[in-house]
Amino acid sequence: MRSKPMSPVVRAAFEAELARASAASPDTAAMWTALERAHIISQSWPWPHTRAHWHMFRLAVRCRDRSEAVGQVVRLLVAGVGSATGRVPHGNTGRTRAGLFAPMPVPDDIRALLSGGA
């Protein structure tokens, strides 16, 4: 569990990934990639983590992907609590296909960001 708020550097990277997802429209693959990166960055902070899942839910609805949308609803319900208690599968991309509790490798650039700016 993080006791510190998200640093300005990490927050800027998180917001940049959300903006990159928006700017990538209509390329939904690029949008998902940016949202997955935003999710990994945000996992340790309840509100940003929940925001990442909200954006994922909206994209799933836009893509008419019912199973992804349902999976994002579940994640919206547990993301904040998981972050607040430190019980998140770090590196997980946040997508339904990744599994709810499966830790995954953190990309090197995000690992460096989080270790230096957290």
PDB file of C-alpha atoms in Angstrom:
ATOM      1  CA  MET A   1       0.000   0.000   0.000  1.00  0.00           C
ATOM      2  CA  ARG A   2       1.242   3.481  -0.867  1.00  0.00           C
ATOM      3  CA  SER A   3       1.128   6.006   1.925  1.00  0.00           C
ATOM      4  CA  LYS A   4       2.263   8.853  -0.321  1.00  0.00           C
ATOM      5  CA  PRO A   5       0.106  10.598  -2.884  1.00  0.00           C
ATOM      6  CA  MET A   6       0.957  10.106  -6.538  1.00  0.00           C
ATOM      7  CA  SER A   7       3.949  12.276  -7.400  1.00  0.00           C
ATOM      8  CA  PRO A   8       3.567  14.990 -10.040  1.00  0.00           C
ATOM      9  CA  VAL A   9       5.846  13.043 -12.414  1.00  0.00           C
ATOM     10  CA  VAL A  10       3.821   9.841 -12.078  1.00  0.00           C
ATOM     11  CA  ARG A  11       0.537  11.755 -12.308  1.00  0.00           C
ATOM     12  CA  ALA A  12       1.737  13.449 -15.513  1.00  0.00           C
ATOM     13  CA  ALA A  13       2.626  10.056 -17.025  1.00  0.00           C
ATOM     14  CA  PHE A  14      -0.773   8.652 -16.029  1.00  0.00           C
ATOM     15  CA  GLU A  15      -2.636  11.628 -17.503  1.00  0.00           C
ATOM     16  CA  ALA A  16      -0.470  11.446 -20.649  1.00  0.00           C
ATOM     17  CA  GLU A  17      -1.503   7.818 -21.208  1.00  0.00           C
ATOM     18  CA  LEU A  18      -5.175   8.742 -20.786  1.00  0.00           C
ATOM     19  CA  ALA A  19      -4.699  11.579 -23.289  1.00  0.00           C
ATOM     20  CA  ARG A  20      -2.841   9.241 -25.653  1.00  0.00           C
ATOM     21  CA  ALA A  21      -5.789   6.836 -25.520  1.00  0.00           C
ATOM     22  CA  SER A  22      -8.192   9.612 -26.401  1.00  0.00           C
ATOM     23  CA  ALA A  23      -6.000  10.934 -29.202  1.00  0.00           C
ATOM     24  CA  ALA A  24      -5.615   7.454 -30.718  1.00  0.00           C
ATOM     25  CA  SER A  25      -9.294   7.239 -31.616  1.00  0.00           C
ATOM     26  CA  PRO A  26     -10.556   5.511 -33.736  1.00  0.00           C
ATOM     27  CA  ASP A  27      -7.624   3.064 -33.441  1.00  0.00           C
ATOM     28  CA  THR A  28      -9.053   0.968 -30.622  1.00  0.00           C
ATOM     29  CA  ALA A  29      -5.947  -1.252 -30.367  1.00  0.00           C
ATOM     30  CA  ALA A  30      -3.800   1.816 -29.677  1.00  0.00           C
ATOM     31  CA  MET A  31      -6.431   3.111 -27.265  1.00  0.00           C
ATOM     32  CA  TRP A  32      -6.353  -0.179 -25.313  1.00  0.00           C
ATOM     33  CA  THR A  33      -2.546  -0.119 -25.180  1.00  0.00           C
ATOM     34  CA  ALA A  34      -2.530   3.386 -23.703  1.00  0.00           C
ATOM     35  CA  LEU A  35      -5.245   2.499 -21.191  1.00  0.00           C
ATOM     36  CA  GLU A  36      -3.388  -0.647 -20.146  1.00  0.00           C
ATOM     37  CA  ARG A  37      -0.277   1.465 -19.503  1.00  0.00           C
ATOM     38  CA  ALA A  38      -2.353   4.013 -17.549  1.00  0.00           C
ATOM     39  CA  HIS A  39      -3.742   1.133 -15.505  1.00  0.00           C
ATOM     40  CA  ILE A  40      -0.310  -0.241 -14.631  1.00  0.00           C
ATOM     41  CA  ILE A  41       0.879   3.227 -13.606  1.00  0.00           C
ATOM     42  CA  SER A  42      -2.197   3.840 -11.446  1.00  0.00           C
ATOM     43  CA  GLN A  43      -2.538   0.568  -9.562  1.00  0.00           C
ATOM     44  CA  SER A  44      -1.137   1.801  -6.266  1.00  0.00           C
ATOM     45  CA  TRP A  45      -3.534   4.750  -5.952  1.00  0.00           C
ATOM     46  CA  PRO A  46      -7.287   4.197  -5.441  1.00  0.00           C
ATOM     47  CA  TRP A  47      -8.776   7.085  -7.425  1.00  0.00           C
ATOM     48  CA  PRO A  48      -6.457   6.955 -10.473  1.00  0.00           C
ATOM     49  CA  HIS A  49      -6.800   3.150 -10.554  1.00  0.00           C
ATOM     50  CA  THR A  50     -10.578   3.469 -10.568  1.00  0.00           C
ATOM     51  CA  ARG A  51     -10.382   6.146 -13.289  1.00  0.00           C
ATOM     52  CA  ALA A  52      -8.316   3.816 -15.476  1.00  0.00           C
ATOM     53  CA  HIS A  53     -11.010   1.152 -15.196  1.00  0.00           C
ATOM     54  CA  TRP A  54     -13.726   3.728 -15.943  1.00  0.00           C
ATOM     55  CA  HIS A  55     -11.976   4.628 -19.192  1.00  0.00           C
ATOM     56  CA  MET A  56     -11.582   0.918 -19.989  1.00  0.00           C
ATOM     57  CA  PHE A  57     -15.285   0.361 -19.336  1.00  0.00           C
ATOM     58  CA  ARG A  58     -16.203   3.210 -21.680  1.00  0.00           C
ATOM     59  CA  LEU A  59     -13.971   1.803 -24.424  1.00  0.00           C
ATOM     60  CA  ALA A  60     -15.408  -1.689 -23.969  1.00  0.00           C
ATOM     61  CA  VAL A  61     -18.912  -0.258 -24.408  1.00  0.00           C
ATOM     62  CA  ARG A  62     -17.770   1.696 -27.465  1.00  0.00           C
ATOM     63  CA  CYS A  63     -16.318  -1.529 -28.922  1.00  0.00           C
ATOM     64  CA  ARG A  64     -19.535  -3.379 -28.049  1.00  0.00           C
ATOM     65  CA  ASP A  65     -17.443  -5.920 -26.141  1.00  0.00           C
ATOM     66  CA  ARG A  66     -19.963  -7.200 -23.619  1.00  0.00           C
ATOM     67  CA  SER A  67     -17.609  -9.525 -21.725  1.00  0.00           C
ATOM     68  CA  GLU A  68     -14.964  -6.786 -21.388  1.00  0.00           C
ATOM     69  CA  ALA A  69     -17.600  -4.296 -20.225  1.00  0.00           C
ATOM     70  CA  VAL A  70     -18.892  -6.709 -17.563  1.00  0.00           C
ATOM     71  CA  GLY A  71     -15.321  -7.444 -16.465  1.00  0.00           C
ATOM     72  CA  GLN A  72     -14.657  -3.710 -16.154  1.00  0.00           C
ATOM     73  CA  VAL A  73     -17.755  -3.262 -13.969  1.00  0.00           C
ATOM     74  CA  VAL A  74     -16.338  -5.870 -11.586  1.00  0.00           C
ATOM     75  CA  ARG A  75     -12.969  -4.108 -11.640  1.00  0.00           C
ATOM     76  CA  LEU A  76     -14.605  -0.737 -11.011  1.00  0.00           C
ATOM     77  CA  LEU A  77     -16.116  -2.192  -7.846  1.00  0.00           C
ATOM     78  CA  VAL A  78     -12.826  -3.567  -6.469  1.00  0.00           C
ATOM     79  CA  ALA A  79     -10.068  -1.334  -7.878  1.00  0.00           C
ATOM     80  CA  GLY A  80     -10.147   1.389  -5.235  1.00  0.00           C
ATOM     81  CA  VAL A  81     -10.311  -1.043  -2.341  1.00  0.00           C
ATOM     82  CA  GLY A  82      -7.515  -3.145  -3.810  1.00  0.00           C
ATOM     83  CA  SER A  83      -5.287  -0.100  -4.187  1.00  0.00           C
ATOM     84  CA  ALA A  84      -6.121   1.202  -0.710  1.00  0.00           C
ATOM     85  CA  THR A  85      -5.239  -2.128   0.879  1.00  0.00           C
ATOM     86  CA  GLY A  86      -2.212  -2.827  -1.308  1.00  0.00           C
ATOM     87  CA  ARG A  87      -3.803  -5.939  -2.763  1.00  0.00           C
ATOM     88  CA  VAL A  88      -3.349  -5.425  -6.489  1.00  0.00           C
ATOM     89  CA  PRO A  89      -1.637  -7.731  -8.985  1.00  0.00           C
ATOM     90  CA  HIS A  90       1.153  -5.355 -10.005  1.00  0.00           C
ATOM     91  CA  GLY A  91       1.800  -5.138 -13.724  1.00  0.00           C
ATOM     92  CA  ASN A  92      -1.644  -6.486 -14.564  1.00  0.00           C
ATOM     93  CA  THR A  93      -2.966  -4.705 -17.654  1.00  0.00           C
ATOM     94  CA  GLY A  94      -6.468  -4.366 -16.224  1.00  0.00           C
ATOM     95  CA  ARG A  95      -8.178  -6.142 -19.113  1.00  0.00           C
ATOM     96  CA  THR A  96     -10.638  -8.963 -18.539  1.00  0.00           C
ATOM     97  CA  ARG A  97      -8.463 -11.402 -20.489  1.00  0.00           C
ATOM     98  CA  ALA A  98      -5.573 -10.738 -18.074  1.00  0.00           C
ATOM     99  CA  GLY A  99      -7.461 -12.217 -15.134  1.00  0.00           C
ATOM    100  CA  LEU A 100      -8.425 -10.315 -12.024  1.00  0.00           C
ATOM    101  CA  PHE A 101      -5.593 -11.461  -9.755  1.00  0.00           C
ATOM    102  CA  ALA A 102      -2.772 -12.271 -12.196  1.00  0.00           C
ATOM    103  CA  PRO A 103       0.430 -10.269 -11.646  1.00  0.00           C
ATOM    104  CA  MET A 104       2.299  -9.495 -14.853  1.00  0.00           C
ATOM    105  CA  PRO A 105       5.709  -8.051 -15.714  1.00  0.00           C
ATOM    106  CA  VAL A 106       5.862  -4.268 -15.434  1.00  0.00           C
ATOM    107  CA  PRO A 107       7.289  -2.653 -18.589  1.00  0.00           C
ATOM    108  CA  ASP A 108      10.801  -1.318 -17.958  1.00  0.00           C
ATOM    109  CA  ASP A 109       9.907   2.335 -18.563  1.00  0.00           C
ATOM    110  CA  ILE A 110       6.978   2.158 -16.142  1.00  0.00           C
ATOM    111  CA  ARG A 111       9.097   0.326 -13.554  1.00  0.00           C
ATOM    112  CA  ALA A 112      11.693   3.135 -13.759  1.00  0.00           C
ATOM    113  CA  LEU A 113       8.958   5.770 -13.507  1.00  0.00           C
ATOM    114  CA  LEU A 114       7.390   4.176 -10.440  1.00  0.00           C
ATOM    115  CA  SER A 115      10.659   3.512  -8.655  1.00  0.00           C
ATOM    116  CA  GLY A 116      11.918   7.048  -9.209  1.00  0.00           C
ATOM    117  CA  GLY A 117       8.750   9.072  -8.997  1.00  0.00           C
ATOM    118  CA  ALA A 118       6.559   7.302  -6.498  1.00  0.00           C
TER     119      ALA A 118
END
